[in-house]
CSV table of C-alpha atoms in Angstrom, one decimal:
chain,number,residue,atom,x,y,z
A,164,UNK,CA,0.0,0.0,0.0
A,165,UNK,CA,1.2,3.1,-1.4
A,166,UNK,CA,1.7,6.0,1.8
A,167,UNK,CA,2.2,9.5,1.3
A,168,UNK,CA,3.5,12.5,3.4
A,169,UNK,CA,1.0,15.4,5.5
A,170,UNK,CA,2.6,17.8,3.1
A,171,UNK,CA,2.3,15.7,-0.5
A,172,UNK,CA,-1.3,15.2,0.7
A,173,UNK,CA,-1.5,19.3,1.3
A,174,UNK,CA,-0.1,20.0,-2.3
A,175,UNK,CA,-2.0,17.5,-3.7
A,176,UNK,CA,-5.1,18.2,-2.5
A,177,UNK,CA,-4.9,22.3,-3.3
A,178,UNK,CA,-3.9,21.2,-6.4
A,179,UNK,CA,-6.8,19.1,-7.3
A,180,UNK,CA,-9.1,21.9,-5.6
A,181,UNK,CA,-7.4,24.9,-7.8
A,182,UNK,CA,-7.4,22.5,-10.8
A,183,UNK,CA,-8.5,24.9,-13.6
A,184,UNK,CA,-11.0,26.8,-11.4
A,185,UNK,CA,-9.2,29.8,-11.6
A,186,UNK,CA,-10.0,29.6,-16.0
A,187,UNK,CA,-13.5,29.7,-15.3
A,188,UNK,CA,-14.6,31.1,-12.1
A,189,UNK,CA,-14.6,34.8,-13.0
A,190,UNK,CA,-17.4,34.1,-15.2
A,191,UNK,CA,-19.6,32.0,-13.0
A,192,UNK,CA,-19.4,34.3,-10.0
A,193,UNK,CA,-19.3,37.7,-11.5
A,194,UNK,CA,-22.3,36.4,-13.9
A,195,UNK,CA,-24.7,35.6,-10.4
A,196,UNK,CA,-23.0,38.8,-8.5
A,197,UNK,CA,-21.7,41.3,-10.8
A,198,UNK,CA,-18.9,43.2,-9.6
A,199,UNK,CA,-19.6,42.0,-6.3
A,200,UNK,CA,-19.1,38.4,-7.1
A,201,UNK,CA,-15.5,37.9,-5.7
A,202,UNK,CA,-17.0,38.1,-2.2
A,203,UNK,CA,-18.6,34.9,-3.3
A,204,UNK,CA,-15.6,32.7,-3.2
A,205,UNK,CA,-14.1,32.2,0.4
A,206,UNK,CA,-17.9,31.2,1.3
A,207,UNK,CA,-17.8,28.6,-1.1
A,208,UNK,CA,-14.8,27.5,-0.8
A,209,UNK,CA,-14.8,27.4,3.1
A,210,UNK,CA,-17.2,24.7,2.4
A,211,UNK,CA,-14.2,22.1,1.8
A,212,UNK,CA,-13.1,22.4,5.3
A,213,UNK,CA,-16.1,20.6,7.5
A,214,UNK,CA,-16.7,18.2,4.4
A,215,UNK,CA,-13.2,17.5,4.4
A,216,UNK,CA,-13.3,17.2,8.2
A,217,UNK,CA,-15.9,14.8,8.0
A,218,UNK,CA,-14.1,12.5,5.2
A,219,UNK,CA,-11.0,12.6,7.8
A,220,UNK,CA,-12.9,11.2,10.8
A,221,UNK,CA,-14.5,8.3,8.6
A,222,UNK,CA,-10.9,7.7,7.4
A,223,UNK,CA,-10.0,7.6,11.1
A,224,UNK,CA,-12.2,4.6,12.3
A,225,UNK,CA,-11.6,3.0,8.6
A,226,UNK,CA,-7.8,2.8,7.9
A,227,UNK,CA,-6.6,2.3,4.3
A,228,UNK,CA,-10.2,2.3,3.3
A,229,UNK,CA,-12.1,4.8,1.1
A,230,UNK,CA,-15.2,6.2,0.9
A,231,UNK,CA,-16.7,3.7,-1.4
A,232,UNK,CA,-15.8,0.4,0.9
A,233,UNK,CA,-16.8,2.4,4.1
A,234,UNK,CA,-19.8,2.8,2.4
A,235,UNK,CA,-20.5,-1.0,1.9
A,236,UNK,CA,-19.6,-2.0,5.5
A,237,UNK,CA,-21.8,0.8,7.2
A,238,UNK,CA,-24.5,0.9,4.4
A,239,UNK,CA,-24.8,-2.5,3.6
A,240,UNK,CA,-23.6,-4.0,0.2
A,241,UNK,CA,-26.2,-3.3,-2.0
A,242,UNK,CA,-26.5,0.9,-1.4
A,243,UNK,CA,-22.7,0.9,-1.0
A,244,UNK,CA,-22.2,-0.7,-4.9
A,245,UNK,CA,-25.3,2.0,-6.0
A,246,UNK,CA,-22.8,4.8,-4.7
A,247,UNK,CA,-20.0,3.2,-5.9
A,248,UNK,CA,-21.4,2.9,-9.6
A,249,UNK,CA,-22.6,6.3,-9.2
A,250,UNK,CA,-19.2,7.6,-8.2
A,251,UNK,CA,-17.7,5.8,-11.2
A,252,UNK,CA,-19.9,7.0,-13.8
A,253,UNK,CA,-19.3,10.6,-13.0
A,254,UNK,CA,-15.6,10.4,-12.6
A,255,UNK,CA,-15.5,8.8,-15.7
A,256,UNK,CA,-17.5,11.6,-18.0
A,257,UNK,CA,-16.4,14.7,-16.0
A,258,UNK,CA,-12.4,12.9,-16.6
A,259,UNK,CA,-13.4,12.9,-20.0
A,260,UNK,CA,-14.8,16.4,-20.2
A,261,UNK,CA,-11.6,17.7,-18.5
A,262,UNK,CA,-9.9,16.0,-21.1
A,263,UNK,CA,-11.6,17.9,-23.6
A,264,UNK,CA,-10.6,20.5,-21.8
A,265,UNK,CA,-7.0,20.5,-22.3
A,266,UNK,CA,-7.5,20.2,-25.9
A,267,UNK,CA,-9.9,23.5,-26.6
A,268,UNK,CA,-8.0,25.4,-24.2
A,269,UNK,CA,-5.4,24.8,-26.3
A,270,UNK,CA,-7.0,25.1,-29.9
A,271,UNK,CA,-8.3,28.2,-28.9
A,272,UNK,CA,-5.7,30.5,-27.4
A,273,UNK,CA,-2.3,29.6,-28.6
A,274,UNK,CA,-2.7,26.4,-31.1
A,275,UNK,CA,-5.3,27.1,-33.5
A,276,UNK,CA,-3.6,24.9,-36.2
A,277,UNK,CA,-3.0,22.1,-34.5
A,278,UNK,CA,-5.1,19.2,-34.5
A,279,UNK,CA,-7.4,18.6,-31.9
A,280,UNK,CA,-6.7,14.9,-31.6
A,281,UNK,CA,-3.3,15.6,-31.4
A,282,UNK,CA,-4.0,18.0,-28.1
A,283,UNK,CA,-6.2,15.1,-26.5
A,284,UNK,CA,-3.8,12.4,-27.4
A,285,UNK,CA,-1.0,14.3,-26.0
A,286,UNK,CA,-2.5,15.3,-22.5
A,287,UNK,CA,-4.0,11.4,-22.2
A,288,UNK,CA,-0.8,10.2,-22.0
A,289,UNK,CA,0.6,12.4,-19.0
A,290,UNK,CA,-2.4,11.7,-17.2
A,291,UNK,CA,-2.1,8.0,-18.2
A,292,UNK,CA,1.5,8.1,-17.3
A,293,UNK,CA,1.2,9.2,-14.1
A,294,UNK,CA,-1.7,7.1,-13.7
A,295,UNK,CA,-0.2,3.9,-14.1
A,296,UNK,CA,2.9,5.0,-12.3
A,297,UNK,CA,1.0,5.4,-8.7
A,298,UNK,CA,-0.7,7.6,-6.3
A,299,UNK,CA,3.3,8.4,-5.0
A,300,UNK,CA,4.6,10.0,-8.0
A,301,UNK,CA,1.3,11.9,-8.7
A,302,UNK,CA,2.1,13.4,-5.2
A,303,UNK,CA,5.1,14.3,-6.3
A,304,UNK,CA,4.5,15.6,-9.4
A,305,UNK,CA,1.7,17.8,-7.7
A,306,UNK,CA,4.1,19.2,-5.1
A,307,UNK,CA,6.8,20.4,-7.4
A,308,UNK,CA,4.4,21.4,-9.8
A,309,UNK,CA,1.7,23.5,-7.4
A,310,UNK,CA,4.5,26.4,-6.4
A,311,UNK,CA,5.2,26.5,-10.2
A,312,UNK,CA,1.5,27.5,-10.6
A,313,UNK,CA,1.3,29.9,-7.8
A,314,UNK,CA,4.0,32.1,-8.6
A,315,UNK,CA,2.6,32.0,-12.4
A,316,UNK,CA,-0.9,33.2,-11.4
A,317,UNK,CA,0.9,36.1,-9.0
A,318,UNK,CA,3.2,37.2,-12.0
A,319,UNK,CA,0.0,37.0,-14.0
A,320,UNK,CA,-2.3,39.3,-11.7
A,321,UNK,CA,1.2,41.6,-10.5
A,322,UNK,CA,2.6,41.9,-14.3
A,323,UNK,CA,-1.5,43.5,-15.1
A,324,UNK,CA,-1.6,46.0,-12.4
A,325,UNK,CA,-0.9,48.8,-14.7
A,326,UNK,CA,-4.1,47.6,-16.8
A,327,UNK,CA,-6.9,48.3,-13.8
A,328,UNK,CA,-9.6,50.9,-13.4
A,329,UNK,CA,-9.8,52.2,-10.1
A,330,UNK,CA,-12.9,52.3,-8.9
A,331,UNK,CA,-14.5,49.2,-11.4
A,332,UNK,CA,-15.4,47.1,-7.9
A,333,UNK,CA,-17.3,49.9,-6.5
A,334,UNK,CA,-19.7,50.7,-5.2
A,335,UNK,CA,-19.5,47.7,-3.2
A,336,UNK,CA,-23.3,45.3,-2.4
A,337,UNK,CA,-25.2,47.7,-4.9
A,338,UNK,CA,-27.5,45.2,-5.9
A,339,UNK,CA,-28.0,43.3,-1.8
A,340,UNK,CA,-26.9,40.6,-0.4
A,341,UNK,CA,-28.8,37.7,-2.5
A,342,UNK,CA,-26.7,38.0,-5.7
A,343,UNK,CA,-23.7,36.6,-3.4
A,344,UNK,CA,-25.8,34.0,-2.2
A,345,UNK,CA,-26.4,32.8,-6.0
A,346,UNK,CA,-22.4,33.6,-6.5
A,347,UNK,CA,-21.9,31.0,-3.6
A,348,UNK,CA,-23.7,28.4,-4.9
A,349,UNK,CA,-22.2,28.9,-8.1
A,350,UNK,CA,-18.8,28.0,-6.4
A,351,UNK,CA,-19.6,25.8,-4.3
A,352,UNK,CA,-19.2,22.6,-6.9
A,353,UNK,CA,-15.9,23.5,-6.7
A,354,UNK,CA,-14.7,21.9,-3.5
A,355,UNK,CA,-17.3,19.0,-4.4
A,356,UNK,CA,-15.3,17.9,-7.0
A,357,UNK,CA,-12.3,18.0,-4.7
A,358,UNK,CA,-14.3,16.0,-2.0
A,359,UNK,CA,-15.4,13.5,-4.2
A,360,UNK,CA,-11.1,13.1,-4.7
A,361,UNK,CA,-10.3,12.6,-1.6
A,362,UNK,CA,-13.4,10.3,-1.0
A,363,UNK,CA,-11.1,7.9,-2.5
A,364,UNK,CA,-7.5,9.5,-2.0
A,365,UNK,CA,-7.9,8.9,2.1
A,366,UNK,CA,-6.9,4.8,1.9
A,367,UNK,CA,-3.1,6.6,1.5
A,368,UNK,CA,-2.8,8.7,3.9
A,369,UNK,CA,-1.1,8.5,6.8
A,370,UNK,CA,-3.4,7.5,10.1
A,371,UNK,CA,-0.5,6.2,12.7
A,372,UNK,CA,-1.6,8.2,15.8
A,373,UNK,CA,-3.3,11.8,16.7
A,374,UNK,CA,-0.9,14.2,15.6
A,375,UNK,CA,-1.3,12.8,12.2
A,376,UNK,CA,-4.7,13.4,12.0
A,377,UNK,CA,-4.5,16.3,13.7
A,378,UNK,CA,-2.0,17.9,10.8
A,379,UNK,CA,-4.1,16.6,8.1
A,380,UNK,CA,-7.1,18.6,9.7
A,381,UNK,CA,-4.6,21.5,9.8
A,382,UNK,CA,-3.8,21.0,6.0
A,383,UNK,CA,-7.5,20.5,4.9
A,384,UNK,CA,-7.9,24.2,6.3
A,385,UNK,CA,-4.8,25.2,4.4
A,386,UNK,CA,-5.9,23.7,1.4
A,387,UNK,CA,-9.5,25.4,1.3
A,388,UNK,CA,-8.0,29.2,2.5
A,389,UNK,CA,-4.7,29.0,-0.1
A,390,UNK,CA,-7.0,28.4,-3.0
A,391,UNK,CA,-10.2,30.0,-2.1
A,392,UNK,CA,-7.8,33.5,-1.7
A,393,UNK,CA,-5.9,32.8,-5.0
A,394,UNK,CA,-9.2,32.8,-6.7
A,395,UNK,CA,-10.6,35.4,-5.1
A,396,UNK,CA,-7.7,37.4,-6.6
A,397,UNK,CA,-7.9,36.3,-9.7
A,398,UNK,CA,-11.5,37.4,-10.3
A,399,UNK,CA,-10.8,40.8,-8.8
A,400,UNK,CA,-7.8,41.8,-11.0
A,401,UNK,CA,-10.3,40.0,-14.2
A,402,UNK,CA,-12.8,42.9,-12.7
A,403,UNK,CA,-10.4,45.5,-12.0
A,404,UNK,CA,-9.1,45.4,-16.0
A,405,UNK,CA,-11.8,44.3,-17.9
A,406,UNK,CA,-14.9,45.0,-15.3
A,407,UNK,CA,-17.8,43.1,-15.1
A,408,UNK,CA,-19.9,42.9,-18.5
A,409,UNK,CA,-16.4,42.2,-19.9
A,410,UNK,CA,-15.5,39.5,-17.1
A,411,UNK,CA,-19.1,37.6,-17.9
A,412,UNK,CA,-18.2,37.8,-21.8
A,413,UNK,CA,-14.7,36.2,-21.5
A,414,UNK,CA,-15.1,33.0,-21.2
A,415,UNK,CA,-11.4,32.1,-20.3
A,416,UNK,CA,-10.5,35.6,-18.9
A,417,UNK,CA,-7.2,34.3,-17.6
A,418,UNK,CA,-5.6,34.0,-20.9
A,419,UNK,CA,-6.5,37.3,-22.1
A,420,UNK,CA,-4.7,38.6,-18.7
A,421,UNK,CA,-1.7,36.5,-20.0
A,422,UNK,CA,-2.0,38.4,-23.5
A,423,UNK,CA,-1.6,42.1,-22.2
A,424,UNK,CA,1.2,41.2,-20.0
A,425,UNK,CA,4.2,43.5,-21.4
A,426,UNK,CA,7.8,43.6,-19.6
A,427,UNK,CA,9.5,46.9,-20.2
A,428,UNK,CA,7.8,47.2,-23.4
A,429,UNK,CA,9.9,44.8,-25.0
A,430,UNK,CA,8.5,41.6,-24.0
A,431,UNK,CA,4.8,40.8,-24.4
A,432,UNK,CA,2.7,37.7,-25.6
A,433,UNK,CA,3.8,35.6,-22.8
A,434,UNK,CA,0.8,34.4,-22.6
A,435,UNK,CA,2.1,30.6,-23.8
A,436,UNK,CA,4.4,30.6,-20.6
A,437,UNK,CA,1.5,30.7,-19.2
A,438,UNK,CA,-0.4,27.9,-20.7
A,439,UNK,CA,2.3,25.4,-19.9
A,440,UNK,CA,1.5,26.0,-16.4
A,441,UNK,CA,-2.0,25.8,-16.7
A,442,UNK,CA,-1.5,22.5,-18.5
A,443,UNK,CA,0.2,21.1,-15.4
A,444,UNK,CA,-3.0,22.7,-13.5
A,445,UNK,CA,-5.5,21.0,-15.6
A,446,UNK,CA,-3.7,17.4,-15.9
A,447,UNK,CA,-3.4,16.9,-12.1
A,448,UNK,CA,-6.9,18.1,-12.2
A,449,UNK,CA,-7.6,15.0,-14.9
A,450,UNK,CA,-5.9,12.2,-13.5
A,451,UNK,CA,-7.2,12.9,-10.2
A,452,UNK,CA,-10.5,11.8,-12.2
A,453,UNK,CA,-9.0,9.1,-13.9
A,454,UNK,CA,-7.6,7.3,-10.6
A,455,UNK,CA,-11.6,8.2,-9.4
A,456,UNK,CA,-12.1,5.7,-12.1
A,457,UNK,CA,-9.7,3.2,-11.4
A,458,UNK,CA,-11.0,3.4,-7.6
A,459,UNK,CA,-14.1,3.4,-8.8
A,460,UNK,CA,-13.9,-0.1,-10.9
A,461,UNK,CA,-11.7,-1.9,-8.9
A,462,UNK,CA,-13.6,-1.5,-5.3
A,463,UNK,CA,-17.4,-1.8,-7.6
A,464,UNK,CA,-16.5,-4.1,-10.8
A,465,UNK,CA,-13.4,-5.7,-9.0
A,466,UNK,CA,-11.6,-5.0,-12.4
A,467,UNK,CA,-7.7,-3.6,-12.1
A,468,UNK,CA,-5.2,-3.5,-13.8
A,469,UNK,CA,-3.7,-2.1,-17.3
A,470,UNK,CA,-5.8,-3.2,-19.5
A,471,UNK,CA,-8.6,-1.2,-17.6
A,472,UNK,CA,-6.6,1.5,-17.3
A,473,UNK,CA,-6.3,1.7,-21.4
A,474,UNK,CA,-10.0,0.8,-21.6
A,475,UNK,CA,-10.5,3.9,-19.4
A,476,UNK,CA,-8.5,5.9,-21.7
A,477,UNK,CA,-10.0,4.9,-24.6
A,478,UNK,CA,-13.6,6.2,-22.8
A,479,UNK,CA,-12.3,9.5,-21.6
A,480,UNK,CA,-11.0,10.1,-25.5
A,481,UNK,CA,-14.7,9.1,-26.9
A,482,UNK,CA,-16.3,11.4,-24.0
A,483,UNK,CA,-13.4,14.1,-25.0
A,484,UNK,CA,-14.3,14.0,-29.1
A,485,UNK,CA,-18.0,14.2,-28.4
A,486,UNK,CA,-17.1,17.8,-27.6
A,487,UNK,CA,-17.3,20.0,-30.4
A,488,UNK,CA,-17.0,23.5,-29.3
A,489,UNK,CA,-15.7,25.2,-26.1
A,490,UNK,CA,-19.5,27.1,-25.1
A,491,UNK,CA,-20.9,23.3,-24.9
A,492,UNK,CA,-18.0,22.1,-23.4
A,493,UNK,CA,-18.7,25.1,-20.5
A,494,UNK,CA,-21.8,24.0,-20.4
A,495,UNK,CA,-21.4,20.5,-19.6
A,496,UNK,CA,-18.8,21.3,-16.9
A,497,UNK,CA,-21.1,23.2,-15.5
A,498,UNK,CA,-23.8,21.1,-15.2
A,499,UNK,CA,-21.9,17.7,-14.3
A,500,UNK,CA,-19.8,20.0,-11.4
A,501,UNK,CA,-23.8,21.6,-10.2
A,502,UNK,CA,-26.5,18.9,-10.8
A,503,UNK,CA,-24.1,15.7,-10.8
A,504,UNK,CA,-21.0,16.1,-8.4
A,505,UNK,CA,-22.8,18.8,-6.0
A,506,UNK,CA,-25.9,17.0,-4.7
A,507,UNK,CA,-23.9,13.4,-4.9
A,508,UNK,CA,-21.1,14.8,-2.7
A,509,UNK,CA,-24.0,17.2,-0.3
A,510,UNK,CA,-25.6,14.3,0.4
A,511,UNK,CA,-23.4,11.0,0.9
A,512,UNK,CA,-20.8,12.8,3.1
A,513,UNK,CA,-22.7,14.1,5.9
A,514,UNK,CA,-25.3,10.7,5.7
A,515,UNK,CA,-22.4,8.8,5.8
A,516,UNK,CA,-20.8,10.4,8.6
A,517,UNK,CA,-24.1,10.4,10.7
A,518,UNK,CA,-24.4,6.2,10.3
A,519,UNK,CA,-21.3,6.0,10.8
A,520,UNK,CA,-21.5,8.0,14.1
A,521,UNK,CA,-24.7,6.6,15.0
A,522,UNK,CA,-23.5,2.6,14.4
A,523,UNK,CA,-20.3,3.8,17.2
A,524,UNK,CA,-23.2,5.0,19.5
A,525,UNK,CA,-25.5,2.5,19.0
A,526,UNK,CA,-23.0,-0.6,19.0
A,527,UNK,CA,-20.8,1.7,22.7
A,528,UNK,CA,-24.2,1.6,24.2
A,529,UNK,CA,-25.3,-1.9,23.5
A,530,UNK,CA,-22.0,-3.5,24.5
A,531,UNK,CA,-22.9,-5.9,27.2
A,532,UNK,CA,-21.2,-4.5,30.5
């Protein structure tokens, strides 16, 4: 059994969270909030602390078990294979669709010739590479890779500072209080899809004695402020230059940051510097999904090994050329992350963790004395 550190599980896990959030999450909040919308995020994204919390404790009284076998010996066989199919089905097309995502990204900003296949086949084989090469060097790979990331989104925002308006955010709550409410649930998805990760990720982490769990609770809180304050920043520099009717119209607002970044006036259109980080971003991002997948099949199906593995691949390729355009592909995110992964992860964490609870109380109480 595979084991990795407090801090791999810390880099890991924000870098799963951020994944490619920061690409589209201008849009989504400033579209439900308007120029108040960045006041939406932190909200949301606070919401990956108790769920994350909760995963934790179950991971606590099960050892090097995930979600989707706890789920089996608290829920009964039956229920626990129904979530596990479900969990597998929606890793499997949302891996897909982030696949997809690599590619249009791509095709669209700095590749326009290049052949879409060639994109998808490309970014399949990292994720399939590190897929195949364990849950160790995806760790790794995550923890060199996630500083690499931050410092590109900070040069991004610092190297646009010249570009703001002063006074585009203001004046501050001119349209109430509700709007933010829609921005949150808007953002909320977000740490569901990270949940559902670590719904599975928890059989390798590290449950010796107190202080372990103790740190991982410290890094789950780490994990949820580092990214929820990255993205908050993001949105209000994307505000701050282009302001809000142009924020909701951009649908990868990011990359046109990355286009009007000039140094001295003699180096500009650095925005493909860029876009080799974000590819880093948004393959951790897909084989997270992919090893969902494999989790998923192997504890449901009892299938493993590589020839899954390539039958996987060959699935997220057929899900990734059903895409034809980047709107439907936004679209689809969209509604897999709000009407797929939100409710699935709402509900089967917390009614989890209650049984759970209640079989310790119920089994404590009943012990003969």
């Amino acid at each position: 059994m595979e084991r990795i550190s407090v801090h791999q599980f810390m880099t890991l896990g924000a870098s799963v969270l951020m994944g490619g959030t920061f690409l589209l999450i201008a849009t989504f909040v400033t579209e439900a909030g308007g120029r108040d919308g960045w006041m939406s995020i932190m909200p949301g994204f606070a919401l990956t602390i108790p769920y994350g919390i909760m995963v934790l404790s179950l991971s606590a009284h099960y050892p090097e078990k995930n979600l989707l076998q706890i789920s089996e010996l608290i829920l009964g066989r039956w229920v626990g294979k129904l979530i596990g199919s479900v969990y597998f089905i929606i890793s499997c097309y949302y891996g897909g669709l982030l696949l997809a995502f690599i590619g249009i990204i791509y095709e669209q900003s700095i590749m326009p010739l290049v052949p879409r296949w060639v994109l998808y086949l490309g970014g399949l084989i990292l994720v399939f590479y590190l897929a195949t090469s364990g849950i160790e060097v995806f760790a790794r790979f995550s923890e060199v890779l996630l500083p690499i990331i931050v410092v590109a989104l900070v040069l991004n925002i610092f190297l646009t500072i010249p570009r703001i308006e002063q006074g585009a955010l203001l004046p501050f709550l001119e349209n109430g209080v509700i709007p933010l409410l829609w921005g949150v649930f808007k953002v909320i998805p977000f740490p569901m899809v990270y949940i559902l990760f670590l719904a599975g990720f928890i059989r390798f982490l590290p449950h010796s004695n107190r202080q372990d769990f103790a740190q991982l609770k410290s890094a789950i809180w780490r994990i949820g402020f580092l990214v929820g304050i990255l993205d908050t920043v993001v949105v209000v520099i994307q505000i701050l230059v282009f302001g809000p009717t142009e924020t909701i119209r951009l649908l990868f607002g990011i990359l046109e940051l990355g286009k009007m970044v000039e140094i001295s006036r003699t180096v500009a259109g650095v925005e493909s510097l860029f876009m080799g980080v974000w590819l880093g971003a948004l393959v951790i991002k897909c084989s997270a999904y992919f090893f969902m997948t494999s989790w998923g099949l192997e504890t449901v199906f009892n299938l493993k090994g590589l020839k899954w593995r390539l039958i996987t691949s060959v699935v997220f390729l057929t899900i990734a050329f059903g895409v034809q355009k980047g709107f439907y592909l936004s679209t689809k995110l969209s509604f897999v992350e709000s009407y797929l992964i939100f409710p699935f992860a709402l509900v089967w964490i917390p009614a989890l963790w209650a049984a759970s609870h209640w079989k310790i109380i119920f089994h404590t109480t009943n012990k003969p004395s």
